[in-house]
XYZ file of C-alpha atoms in Angstrom:
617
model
C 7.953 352.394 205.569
C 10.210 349.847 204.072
C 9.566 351.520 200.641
C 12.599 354.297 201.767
C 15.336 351.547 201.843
C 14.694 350.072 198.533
C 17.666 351.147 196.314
C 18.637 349.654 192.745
C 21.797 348.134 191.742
C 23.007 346.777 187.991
C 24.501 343.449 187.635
C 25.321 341.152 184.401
C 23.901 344.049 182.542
C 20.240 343.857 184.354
C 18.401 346.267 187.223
C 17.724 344.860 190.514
C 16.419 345.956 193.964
C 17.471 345.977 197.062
C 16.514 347.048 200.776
C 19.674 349.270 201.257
C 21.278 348.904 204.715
C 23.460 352.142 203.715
C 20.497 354.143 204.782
C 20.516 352.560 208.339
C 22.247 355.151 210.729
C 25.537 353.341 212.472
C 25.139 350.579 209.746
C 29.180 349.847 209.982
C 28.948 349.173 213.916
C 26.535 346.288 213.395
C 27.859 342.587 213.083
C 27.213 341.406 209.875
C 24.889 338.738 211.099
C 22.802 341.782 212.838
C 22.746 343.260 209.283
C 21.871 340.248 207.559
C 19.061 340.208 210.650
C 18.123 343.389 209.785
C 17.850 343.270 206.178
C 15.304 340.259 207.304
C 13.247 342.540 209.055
C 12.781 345.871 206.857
C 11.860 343.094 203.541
C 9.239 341.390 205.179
C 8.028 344.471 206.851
C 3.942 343.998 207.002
C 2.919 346.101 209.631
C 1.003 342.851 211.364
C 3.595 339.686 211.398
C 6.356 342.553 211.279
C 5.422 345.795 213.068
C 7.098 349.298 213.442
C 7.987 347.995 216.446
C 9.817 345.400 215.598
C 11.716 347.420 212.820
C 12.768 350.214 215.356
C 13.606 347.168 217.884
C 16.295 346.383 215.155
C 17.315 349.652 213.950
C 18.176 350.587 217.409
C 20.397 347.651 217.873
C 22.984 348.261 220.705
C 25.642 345.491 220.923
C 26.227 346.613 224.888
C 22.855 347.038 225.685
C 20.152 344.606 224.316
C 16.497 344.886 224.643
C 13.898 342.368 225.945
C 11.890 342.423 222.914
C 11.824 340.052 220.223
C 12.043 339.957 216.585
C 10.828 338.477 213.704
C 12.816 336.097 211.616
C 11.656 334.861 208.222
C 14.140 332.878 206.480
C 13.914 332.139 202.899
C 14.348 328.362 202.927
C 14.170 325.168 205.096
C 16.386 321.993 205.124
C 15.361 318.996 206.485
C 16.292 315.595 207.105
C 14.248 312.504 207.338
C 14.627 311.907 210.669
C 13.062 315.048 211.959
C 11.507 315.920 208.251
C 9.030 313.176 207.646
C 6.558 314.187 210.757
C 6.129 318.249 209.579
C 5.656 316.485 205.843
C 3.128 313.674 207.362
C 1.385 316.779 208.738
C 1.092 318.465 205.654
C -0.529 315.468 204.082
C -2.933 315.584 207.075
C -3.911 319.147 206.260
C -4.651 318.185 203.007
C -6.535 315.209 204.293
C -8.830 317.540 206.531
C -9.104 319.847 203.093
C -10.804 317.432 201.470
C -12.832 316.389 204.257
C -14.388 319.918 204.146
C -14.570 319.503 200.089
C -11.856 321.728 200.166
C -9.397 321.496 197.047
C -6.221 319.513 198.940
C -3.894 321.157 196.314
C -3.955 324.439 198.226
C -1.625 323.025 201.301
C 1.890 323.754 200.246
C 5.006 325.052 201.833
C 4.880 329.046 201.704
C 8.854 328.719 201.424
C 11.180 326.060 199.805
C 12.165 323.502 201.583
C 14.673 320.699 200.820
C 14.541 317.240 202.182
C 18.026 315.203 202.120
C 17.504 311.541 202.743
C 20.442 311.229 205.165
C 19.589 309.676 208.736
C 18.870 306.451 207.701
C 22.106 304.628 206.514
C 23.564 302.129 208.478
C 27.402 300.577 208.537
C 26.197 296.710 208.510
C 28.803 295.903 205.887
C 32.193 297.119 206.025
C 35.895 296.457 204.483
C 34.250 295.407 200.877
C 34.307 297.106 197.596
C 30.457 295.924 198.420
C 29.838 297.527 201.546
C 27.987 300.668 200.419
C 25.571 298.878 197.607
C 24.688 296.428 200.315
C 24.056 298.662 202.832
C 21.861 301.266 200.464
C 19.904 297.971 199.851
C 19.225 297.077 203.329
C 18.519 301.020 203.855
C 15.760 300.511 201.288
C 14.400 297.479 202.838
C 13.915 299.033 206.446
C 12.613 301.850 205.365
C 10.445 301.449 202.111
C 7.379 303.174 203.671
C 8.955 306.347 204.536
C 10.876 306.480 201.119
C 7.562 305.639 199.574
C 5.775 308.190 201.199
C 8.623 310.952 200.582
C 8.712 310.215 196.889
C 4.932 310.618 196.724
C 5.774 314.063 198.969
C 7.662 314.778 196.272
C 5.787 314.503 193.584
C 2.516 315.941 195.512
C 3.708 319.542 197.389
C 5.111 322.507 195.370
C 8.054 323.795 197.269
C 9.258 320.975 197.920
C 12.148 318.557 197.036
C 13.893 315.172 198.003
C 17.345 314.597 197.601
C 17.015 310.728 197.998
C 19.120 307.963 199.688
C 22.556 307.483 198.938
C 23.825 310.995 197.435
C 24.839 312.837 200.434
C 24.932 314.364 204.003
C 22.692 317.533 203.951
C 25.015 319.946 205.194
C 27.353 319.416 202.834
C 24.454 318.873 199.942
C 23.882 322.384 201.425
C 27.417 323.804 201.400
C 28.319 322.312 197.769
C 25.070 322.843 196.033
C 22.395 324.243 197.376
C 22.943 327.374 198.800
C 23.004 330.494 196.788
C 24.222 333.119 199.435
C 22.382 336.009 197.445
C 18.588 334.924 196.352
C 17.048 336.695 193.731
C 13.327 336.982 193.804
C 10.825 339.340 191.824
C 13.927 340.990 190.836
C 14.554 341.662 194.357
C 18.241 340.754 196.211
C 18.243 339.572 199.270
C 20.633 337.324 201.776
C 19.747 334.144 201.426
C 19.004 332.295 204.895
C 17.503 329.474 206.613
C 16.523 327.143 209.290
C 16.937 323.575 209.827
C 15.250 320.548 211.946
C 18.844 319.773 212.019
C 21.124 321.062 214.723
C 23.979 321.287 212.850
C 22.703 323.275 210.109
C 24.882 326.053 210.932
C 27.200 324.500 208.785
C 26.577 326.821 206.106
C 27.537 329.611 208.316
C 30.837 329.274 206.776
C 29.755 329.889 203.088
C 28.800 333.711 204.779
C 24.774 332.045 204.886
C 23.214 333.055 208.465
C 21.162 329.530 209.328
C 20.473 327.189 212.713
C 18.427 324.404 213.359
C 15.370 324.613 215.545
C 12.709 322.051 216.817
C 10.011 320.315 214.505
C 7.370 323.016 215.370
C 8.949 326.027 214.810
C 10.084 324.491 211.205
C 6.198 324.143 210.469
C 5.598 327.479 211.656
C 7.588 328.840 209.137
C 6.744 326.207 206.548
C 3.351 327.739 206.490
C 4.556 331.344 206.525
C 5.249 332.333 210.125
C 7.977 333.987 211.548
C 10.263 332.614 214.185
C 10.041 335.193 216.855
C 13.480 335.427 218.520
C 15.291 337.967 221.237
C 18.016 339.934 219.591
C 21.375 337.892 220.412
C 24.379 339.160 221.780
C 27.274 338.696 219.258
C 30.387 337.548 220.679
C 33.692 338.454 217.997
C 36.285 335.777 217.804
C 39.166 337.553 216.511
C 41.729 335.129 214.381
C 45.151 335.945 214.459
C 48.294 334.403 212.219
C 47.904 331.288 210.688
C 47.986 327.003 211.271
C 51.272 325.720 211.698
C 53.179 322.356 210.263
C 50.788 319.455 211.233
C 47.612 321.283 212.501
C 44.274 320.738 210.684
C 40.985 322.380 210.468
C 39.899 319.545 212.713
C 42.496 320.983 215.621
C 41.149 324.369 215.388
C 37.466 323.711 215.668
C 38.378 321.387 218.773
C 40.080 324.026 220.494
C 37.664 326.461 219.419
C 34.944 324.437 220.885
C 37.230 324.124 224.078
C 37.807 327.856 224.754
C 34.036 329.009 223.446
C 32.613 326.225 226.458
C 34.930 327.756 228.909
C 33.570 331.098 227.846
C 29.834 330.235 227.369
C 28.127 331.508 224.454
C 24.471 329.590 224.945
C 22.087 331.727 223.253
C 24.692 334.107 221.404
C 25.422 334.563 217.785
C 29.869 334.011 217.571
C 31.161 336.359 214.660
C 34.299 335.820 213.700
C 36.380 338.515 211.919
C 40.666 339.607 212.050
C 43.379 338.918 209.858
C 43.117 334.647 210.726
C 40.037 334.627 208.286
C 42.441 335.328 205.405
C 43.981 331.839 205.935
C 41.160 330.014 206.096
C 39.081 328.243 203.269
C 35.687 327.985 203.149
C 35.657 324.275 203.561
C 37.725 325.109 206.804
C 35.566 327.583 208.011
C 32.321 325.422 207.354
C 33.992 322.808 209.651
C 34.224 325.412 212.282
C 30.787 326.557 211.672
C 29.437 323.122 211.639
C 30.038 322.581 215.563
C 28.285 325.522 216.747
C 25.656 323.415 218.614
C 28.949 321.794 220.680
C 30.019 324.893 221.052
C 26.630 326.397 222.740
C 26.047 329.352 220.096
C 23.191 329.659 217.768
C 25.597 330.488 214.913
C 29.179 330.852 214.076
C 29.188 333.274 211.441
C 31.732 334.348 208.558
C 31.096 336.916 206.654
C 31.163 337.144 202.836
C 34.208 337.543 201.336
C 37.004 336.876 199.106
C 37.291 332.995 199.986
C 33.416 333.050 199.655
C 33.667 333.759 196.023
C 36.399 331.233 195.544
C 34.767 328.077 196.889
C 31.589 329.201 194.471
C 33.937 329.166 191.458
C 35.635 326.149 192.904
C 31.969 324.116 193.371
C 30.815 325.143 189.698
C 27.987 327.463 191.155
C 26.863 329.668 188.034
C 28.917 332.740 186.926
C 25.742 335.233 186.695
C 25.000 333.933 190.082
C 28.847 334.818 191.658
C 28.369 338.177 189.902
C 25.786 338.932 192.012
C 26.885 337.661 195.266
C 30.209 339.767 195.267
C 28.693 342.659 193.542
C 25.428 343.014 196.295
C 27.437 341.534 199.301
C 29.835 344.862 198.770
C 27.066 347.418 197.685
C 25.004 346.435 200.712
C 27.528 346.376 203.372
C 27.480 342.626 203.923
C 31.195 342.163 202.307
C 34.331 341.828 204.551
C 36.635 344.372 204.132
C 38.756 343.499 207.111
C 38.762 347.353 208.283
C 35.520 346.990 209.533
C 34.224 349.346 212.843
C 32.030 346.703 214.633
C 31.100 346.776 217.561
C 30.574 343.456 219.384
C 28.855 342.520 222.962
C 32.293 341.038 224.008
C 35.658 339.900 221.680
C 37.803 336.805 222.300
C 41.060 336.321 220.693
C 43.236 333.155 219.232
C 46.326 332.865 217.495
C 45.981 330.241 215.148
C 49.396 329.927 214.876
C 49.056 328.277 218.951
C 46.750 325.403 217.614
C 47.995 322.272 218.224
C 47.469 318.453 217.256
C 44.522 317.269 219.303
C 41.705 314.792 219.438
C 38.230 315.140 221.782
C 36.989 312.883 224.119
C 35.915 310.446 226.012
C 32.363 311.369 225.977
C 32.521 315.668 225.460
C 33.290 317.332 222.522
C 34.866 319.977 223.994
C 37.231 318.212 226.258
C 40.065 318.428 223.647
C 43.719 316.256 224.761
C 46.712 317.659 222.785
C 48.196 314.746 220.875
C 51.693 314.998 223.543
C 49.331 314.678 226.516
C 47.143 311.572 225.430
C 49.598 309.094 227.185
C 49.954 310.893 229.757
C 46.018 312.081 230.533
C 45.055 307.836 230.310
C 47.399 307.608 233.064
C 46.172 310.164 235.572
C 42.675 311.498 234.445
C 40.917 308.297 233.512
C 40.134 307.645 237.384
C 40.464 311.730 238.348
C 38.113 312.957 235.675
C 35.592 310.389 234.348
C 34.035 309.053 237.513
C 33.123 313.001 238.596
C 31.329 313.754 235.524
C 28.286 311.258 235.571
C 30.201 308.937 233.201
C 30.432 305.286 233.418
C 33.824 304.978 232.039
C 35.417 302.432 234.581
C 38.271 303.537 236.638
C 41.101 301.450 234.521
C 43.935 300.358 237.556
C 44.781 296.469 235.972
C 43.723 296.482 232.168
C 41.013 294.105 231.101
C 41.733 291.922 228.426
C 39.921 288.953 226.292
C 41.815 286.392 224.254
C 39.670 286.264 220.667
C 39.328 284.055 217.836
C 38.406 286.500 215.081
C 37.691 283.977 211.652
C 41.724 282.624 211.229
C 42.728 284.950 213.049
C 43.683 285.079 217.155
C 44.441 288.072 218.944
C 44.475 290.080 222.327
C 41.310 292.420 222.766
C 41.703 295.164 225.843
C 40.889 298.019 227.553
C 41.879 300.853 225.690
C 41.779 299.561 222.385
C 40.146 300.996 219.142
C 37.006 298.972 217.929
C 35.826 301.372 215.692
C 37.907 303.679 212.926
C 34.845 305.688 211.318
C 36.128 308.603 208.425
C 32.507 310.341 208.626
C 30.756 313.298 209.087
C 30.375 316.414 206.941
C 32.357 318.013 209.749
C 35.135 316.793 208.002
C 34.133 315.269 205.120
C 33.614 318.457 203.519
C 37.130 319.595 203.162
C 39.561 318.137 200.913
C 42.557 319.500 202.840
C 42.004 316.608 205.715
C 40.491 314.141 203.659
C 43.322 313.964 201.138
C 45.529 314.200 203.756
C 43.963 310.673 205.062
C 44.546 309.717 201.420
C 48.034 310.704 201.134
C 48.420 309.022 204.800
C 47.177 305.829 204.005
C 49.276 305.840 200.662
C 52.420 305.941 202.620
C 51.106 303.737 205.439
C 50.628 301.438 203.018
C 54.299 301.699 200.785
C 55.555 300.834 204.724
C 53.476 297.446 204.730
C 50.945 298.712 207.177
C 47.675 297.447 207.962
C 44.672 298.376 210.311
C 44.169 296.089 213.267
C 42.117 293.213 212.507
C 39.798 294.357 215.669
C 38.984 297.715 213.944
C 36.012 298.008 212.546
C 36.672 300.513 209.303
C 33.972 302.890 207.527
C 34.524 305.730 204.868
C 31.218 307.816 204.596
C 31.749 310.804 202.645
C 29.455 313.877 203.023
C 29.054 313.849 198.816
C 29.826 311.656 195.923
C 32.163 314.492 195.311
C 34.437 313.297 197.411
C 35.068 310.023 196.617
C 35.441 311.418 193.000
C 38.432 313.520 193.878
C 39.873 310.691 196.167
C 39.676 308.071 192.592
C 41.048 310.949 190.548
C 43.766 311.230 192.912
C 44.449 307.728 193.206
C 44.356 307.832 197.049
C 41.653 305.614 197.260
C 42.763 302.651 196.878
C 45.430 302.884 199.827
C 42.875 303.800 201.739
C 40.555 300.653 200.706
C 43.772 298.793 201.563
C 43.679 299.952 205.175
C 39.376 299.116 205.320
C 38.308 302.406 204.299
C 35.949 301.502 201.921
C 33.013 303.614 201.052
C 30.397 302.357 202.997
C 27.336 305.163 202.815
C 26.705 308.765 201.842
C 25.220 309.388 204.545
C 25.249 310.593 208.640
C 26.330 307.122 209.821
C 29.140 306.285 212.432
C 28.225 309.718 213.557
C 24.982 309.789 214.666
C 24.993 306.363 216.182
C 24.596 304.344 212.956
C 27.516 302.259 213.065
C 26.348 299.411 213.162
C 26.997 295.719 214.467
C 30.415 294.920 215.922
C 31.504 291.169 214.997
C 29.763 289.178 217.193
C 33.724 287.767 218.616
C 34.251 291.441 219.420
C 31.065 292.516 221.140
C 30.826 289.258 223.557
C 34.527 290.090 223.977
C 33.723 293.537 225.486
C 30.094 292.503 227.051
C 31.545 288.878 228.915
C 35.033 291.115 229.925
C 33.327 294.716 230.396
C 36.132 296.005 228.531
C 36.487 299.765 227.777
C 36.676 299.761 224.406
C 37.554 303.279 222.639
C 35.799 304.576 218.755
C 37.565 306.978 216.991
C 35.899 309.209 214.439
C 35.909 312.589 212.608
C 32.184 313.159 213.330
C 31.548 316.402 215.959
C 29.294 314.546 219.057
C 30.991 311.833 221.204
C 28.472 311.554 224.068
C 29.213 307.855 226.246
C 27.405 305.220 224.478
C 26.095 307.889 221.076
C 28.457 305.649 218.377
C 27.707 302.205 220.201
C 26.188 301.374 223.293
C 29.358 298.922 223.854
C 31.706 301.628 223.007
C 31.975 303.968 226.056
C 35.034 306.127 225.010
C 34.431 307.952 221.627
C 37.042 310.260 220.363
C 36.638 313.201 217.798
C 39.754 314.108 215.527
C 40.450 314.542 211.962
C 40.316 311.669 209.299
C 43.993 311.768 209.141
C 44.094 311.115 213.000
C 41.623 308.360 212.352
C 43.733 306.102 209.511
C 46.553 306.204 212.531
C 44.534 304.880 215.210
C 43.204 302.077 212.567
C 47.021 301.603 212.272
C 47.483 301.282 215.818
C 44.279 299.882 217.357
C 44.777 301.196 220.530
C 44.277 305.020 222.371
C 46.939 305.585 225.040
C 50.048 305.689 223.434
C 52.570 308.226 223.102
C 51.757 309.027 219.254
C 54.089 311.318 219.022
C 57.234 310.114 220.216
C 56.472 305.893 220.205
C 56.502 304.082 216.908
C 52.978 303.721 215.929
C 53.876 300.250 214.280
C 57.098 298.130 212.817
C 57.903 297.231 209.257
C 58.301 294.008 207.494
C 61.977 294.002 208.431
C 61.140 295.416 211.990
C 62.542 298.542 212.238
C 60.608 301.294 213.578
C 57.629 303.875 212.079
C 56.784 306.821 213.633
C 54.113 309.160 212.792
C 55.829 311.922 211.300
C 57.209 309.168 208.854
C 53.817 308.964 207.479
C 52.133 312.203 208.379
C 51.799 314.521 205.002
C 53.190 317.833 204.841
C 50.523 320.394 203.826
C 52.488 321.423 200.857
C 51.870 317.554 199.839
C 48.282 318.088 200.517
C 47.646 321.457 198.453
C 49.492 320.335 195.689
C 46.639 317.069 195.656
C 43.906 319.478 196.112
C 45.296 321.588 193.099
C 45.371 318.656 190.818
C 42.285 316.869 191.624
C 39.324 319.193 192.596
C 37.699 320.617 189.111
C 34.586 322.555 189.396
C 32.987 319.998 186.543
C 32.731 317.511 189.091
C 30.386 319.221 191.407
C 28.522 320.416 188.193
C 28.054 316.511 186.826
C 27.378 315.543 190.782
C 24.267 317.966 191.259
C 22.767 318.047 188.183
C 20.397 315.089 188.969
C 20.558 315.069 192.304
C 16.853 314.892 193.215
C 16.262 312.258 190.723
C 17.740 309.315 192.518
C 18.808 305.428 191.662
C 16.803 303.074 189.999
C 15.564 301.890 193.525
C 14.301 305.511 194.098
C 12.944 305.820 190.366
C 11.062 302.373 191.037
């Protein structure tokens, strides 16, 4: 059956197949994501694991009326982490153990699909505010866990289909974005979308590079580790249509907060979001991977965004190879999977924004979604703190007289209280992945900096980029320094502040907040800020762009009227506001333009499985 959609194309001068979606009746009403879904199904078409019945499931796809059937998905690759990736490998080893029990050869237990395993999870932010902070903490990483990085090497070494990216090189979404994923695979000269799962729930990251991925639990990954489908009901696909453009002063990081608020309100648990209009044309890939990157927060499976002209440009822009970007724009438009923007979908339901409406804004206390506009912060500590938090099973104090504790911090004295900032953490490949807000930190700090500025002394400071990448463009630029100036050294290539790894607080500081039960306030540019998820003495956690977090380091404290009060005072006293520091995106692209080179992320990735001499030991 599936022999009537194969179809040849020429590319780079060489014949390939393809399973043709052309020949699919109504193929332009589909979401691209159904396509891609689609394609999935005809390819690995068996008649046993994938049935007629499952093919005419698909074919007859009906974004208004969905069946209660499922499908098969078969994904061409799994990425893992160590956290959730060491038990499927341990149980591959245990296969092979029971092999040889039965004087069966062990060397017959592989994966049945690649998988990639980025040593991310484990980093921790012991040492800070040191041009030493991240080789001492990569050698206390290696201490604590020397088993599992022994055994994972040996993994590495033992299973075909399977590779490590070690400790110390990068978060895995962003390994993922930059390097690893090829959008188009080629296989037996066959073309085919290249997709995947992950034991990581924000794998749908790479939605944004026009890949259709999610994470899913540890057995489910095994499953199709040894060549199983994931059997799934057909989603509904809900459109987000994106309208005009980001004005003056609004980031990527403002967009996917209000995104995140409006998609809760809506409720998309279980649905596939698709987003498509004239927005998309305004948005980089690196700004649409931070979008995709919270679809877990915002309840959907995936956000997806289809190939197109901004997809090609971030390939050229991360050195992927020319034969390679030849065949992703030359199948992507052959096979219906290119965005054309004149497209005749058909979606379960649409929801629109106007990009041009986004505004400043940070996340928090404890939801992602609960996004405060920068003009209402002072005014939402005020009211909401006792109106809000106590309803929603928090255990955020109501604040009526602030707390405070007098501290002796080294030669220092100062004034700890509620309300103020206790950790500053630039981290996550939320936003860590695109230049535009991390050079805009840069170019921040720079001129915080020229003003004689300085972080609080009870701010706790961390700079964890997603990839090495990044801190190359930030020393080409000369940014980082300024922001090593303000604390933000690089601490870790790895998941850190944002999964929970953040380490000790000073000892002065934590009996501070424990002896005082002060509500102390993180700020971060990671996506989660559940109560207690950064620290456990840390009850208000607050998501916003890196740019957002170098102010709050600046100003140590959360309710303040950032907009309007002077964030701090120069040497000679007179005021600074935030637009005195806050740089212009004109500023910003010009940096990007002069520092990004594609040779970079071709010099970054060409050992990248090979590791440091601890790893090579």
């Amino acid at each position: 059956m599936k022999e009537n959609f194969i179809n040849e194309i020429k590319i780079n001068g060489k014949i390939y197949k393809f399973y043709d979606l052309k020949k699919v009746k109504n193929i332009e009403t589909l979401p691209f994501s159904i396509r891609i879904l689609l394609e999935n199904v005809i390819r690995n078409y068996d008649g046993f694991l994938v049935n007629e019945e499952h093919l005419n499931t698909i074919l007859n796809y009906n974004a208004k009326v969905l069946p209660d059937k499922e499908i098969p998905y078969m994904p061409v690759r799994i990425l893992m982490q160590d956290f959730t990736g060491v038990p499927a490998i341990v149980d591959l080893a245990s296969m092979r153990d029971a092999c040889k029990k039965f004087n069966k050869n062990p060397e017959i237990i592989n994966p049945a699909i690649p998988i990639d395993l980025v040593i991310d999870h484990s980093v921790t932010v012991e040492v800070f505010g040191t041009i030493y902070a991240f080789e001492k903490n990569v050698e206390l990483e290696y201490k604590q866990n020397e088993e599992r990085y022994k055994f994972l090497k040996w993994a590495q070494k033992a299973f075909k289909n399977f590779r490590v990216v070690p400790p110390g090189l990068g978060i895995c979404h962003q390994v993922n974005l930059e390097y690893l994923s090829k959008v188009i695979w080629e296989k037996d000269k066959f073309l085919f979308p290249d997709t995947l799962l992950g034991t990581d729930s924000h794998t749908p990251m790479v939605n944004g590079l026009g890949v259709v991925g999610w994470g899913v639990g540890g057995i489910e990954a095994e499953a199709v580790m040894l060549g199983q489908p994931l059997y799934m009901r057909i989603p509904e696909v809900i459109g987000l249509k994106l309208i005009g453009e980001l004005k003056e002063g609004s980031t990527a990081t403002d967009l996917v907060l209000t995104i995140a608020e409006i998609l809760r309100k809506y409720g998309v648990v279980d649905k596939f979001v698709e987003v498509f209009g004239p927005g998309l044309n305004n948005l980089t890939v690196p700004d649409r991977a931070t979008i995709s990157n919270m679809s877990p927060e915002f309840g959907c499976t995936i956000t997806y965004f289809p190939i197109d002209e901004q997809t090609i440009n971030y390939l050229k822009a991360t050195g992927r190879d020319e034969e390679l970007i030849k065949i992703v724009e030359k199948y992507s438009k052959e096979n219906l999977l290119w965005r054309e923007n004149e497209e005749k979908i058909i979606y379960t339901d649409i929801i629109e924004l106007d990009l041009s409406k986004v505004e400043p804004s940070i996340a928090g206390p404890k939801r992602p979604h609960d996004r405060i506009p920068l003009k209402s912060i002072k005014e939402f500590f005020k009211f909401d703190e006792s109106d809000n938090f106590s309803n929603e099973g928090g255990n955020v104090s109501i604040i009526t007289k602030r707390k405070s504790s007098k501290i002796k911090y080294g030669s220092i004295e100062f004034e700890l209280k509620d309300g103020y900032v206790v950790i500053a953490a630039i981290t996550s490949c939320t936003n860590t992945s695109n230049p535009s807000v991390m050079i805009g930190a840069g170019l921040l700090a720079k001129k915080a900096v020229e003003y004689g500025l300085n972080r609080k002394p009870w701010v706790k400071t961390s700079l964890a980029p997603g990839s090495r990448v990044v801190t190359k463009y930030l020393e080409k630029s000369g940014l980082l320094p300024y922001l090593e100036a303000l604390g933000f050294h690089v601490v870790g290539y790895g998941c850190t502040t944002c999964i929970g790894n953040s380490g000790s607080l000073p000892s002065a500081i934590a009996n501070a907040i424990i002896e005082n039960n002060l509500n102390v306030a993180a700020v971060l540019s990671g996506n989660r800020n559940f109560e207690a998820r950064i620290h456990p003495l840390v009850k208000m956690n607050f998501l916003m762009s890196p740019i957002l977090v170098v102010v709050y380091s600046i100003i140590g404290r959360i309710d303040i009227d950032i907009l309007n009060e002077p964030i701090e005072y120069d040497n000679l006293g007179n005021p600074i506001y935030l637009k005195d520091i806050w740089p212009s995106q004109k500023e910003i692209a010009k940096k990007i333009n002069e520092v990004l080179d594609p040779k970079d992320f071709i010099e970054n990735y060409k050992n990248i499985f090979e590791g440091d001499e601890r790893w090579k030991k």
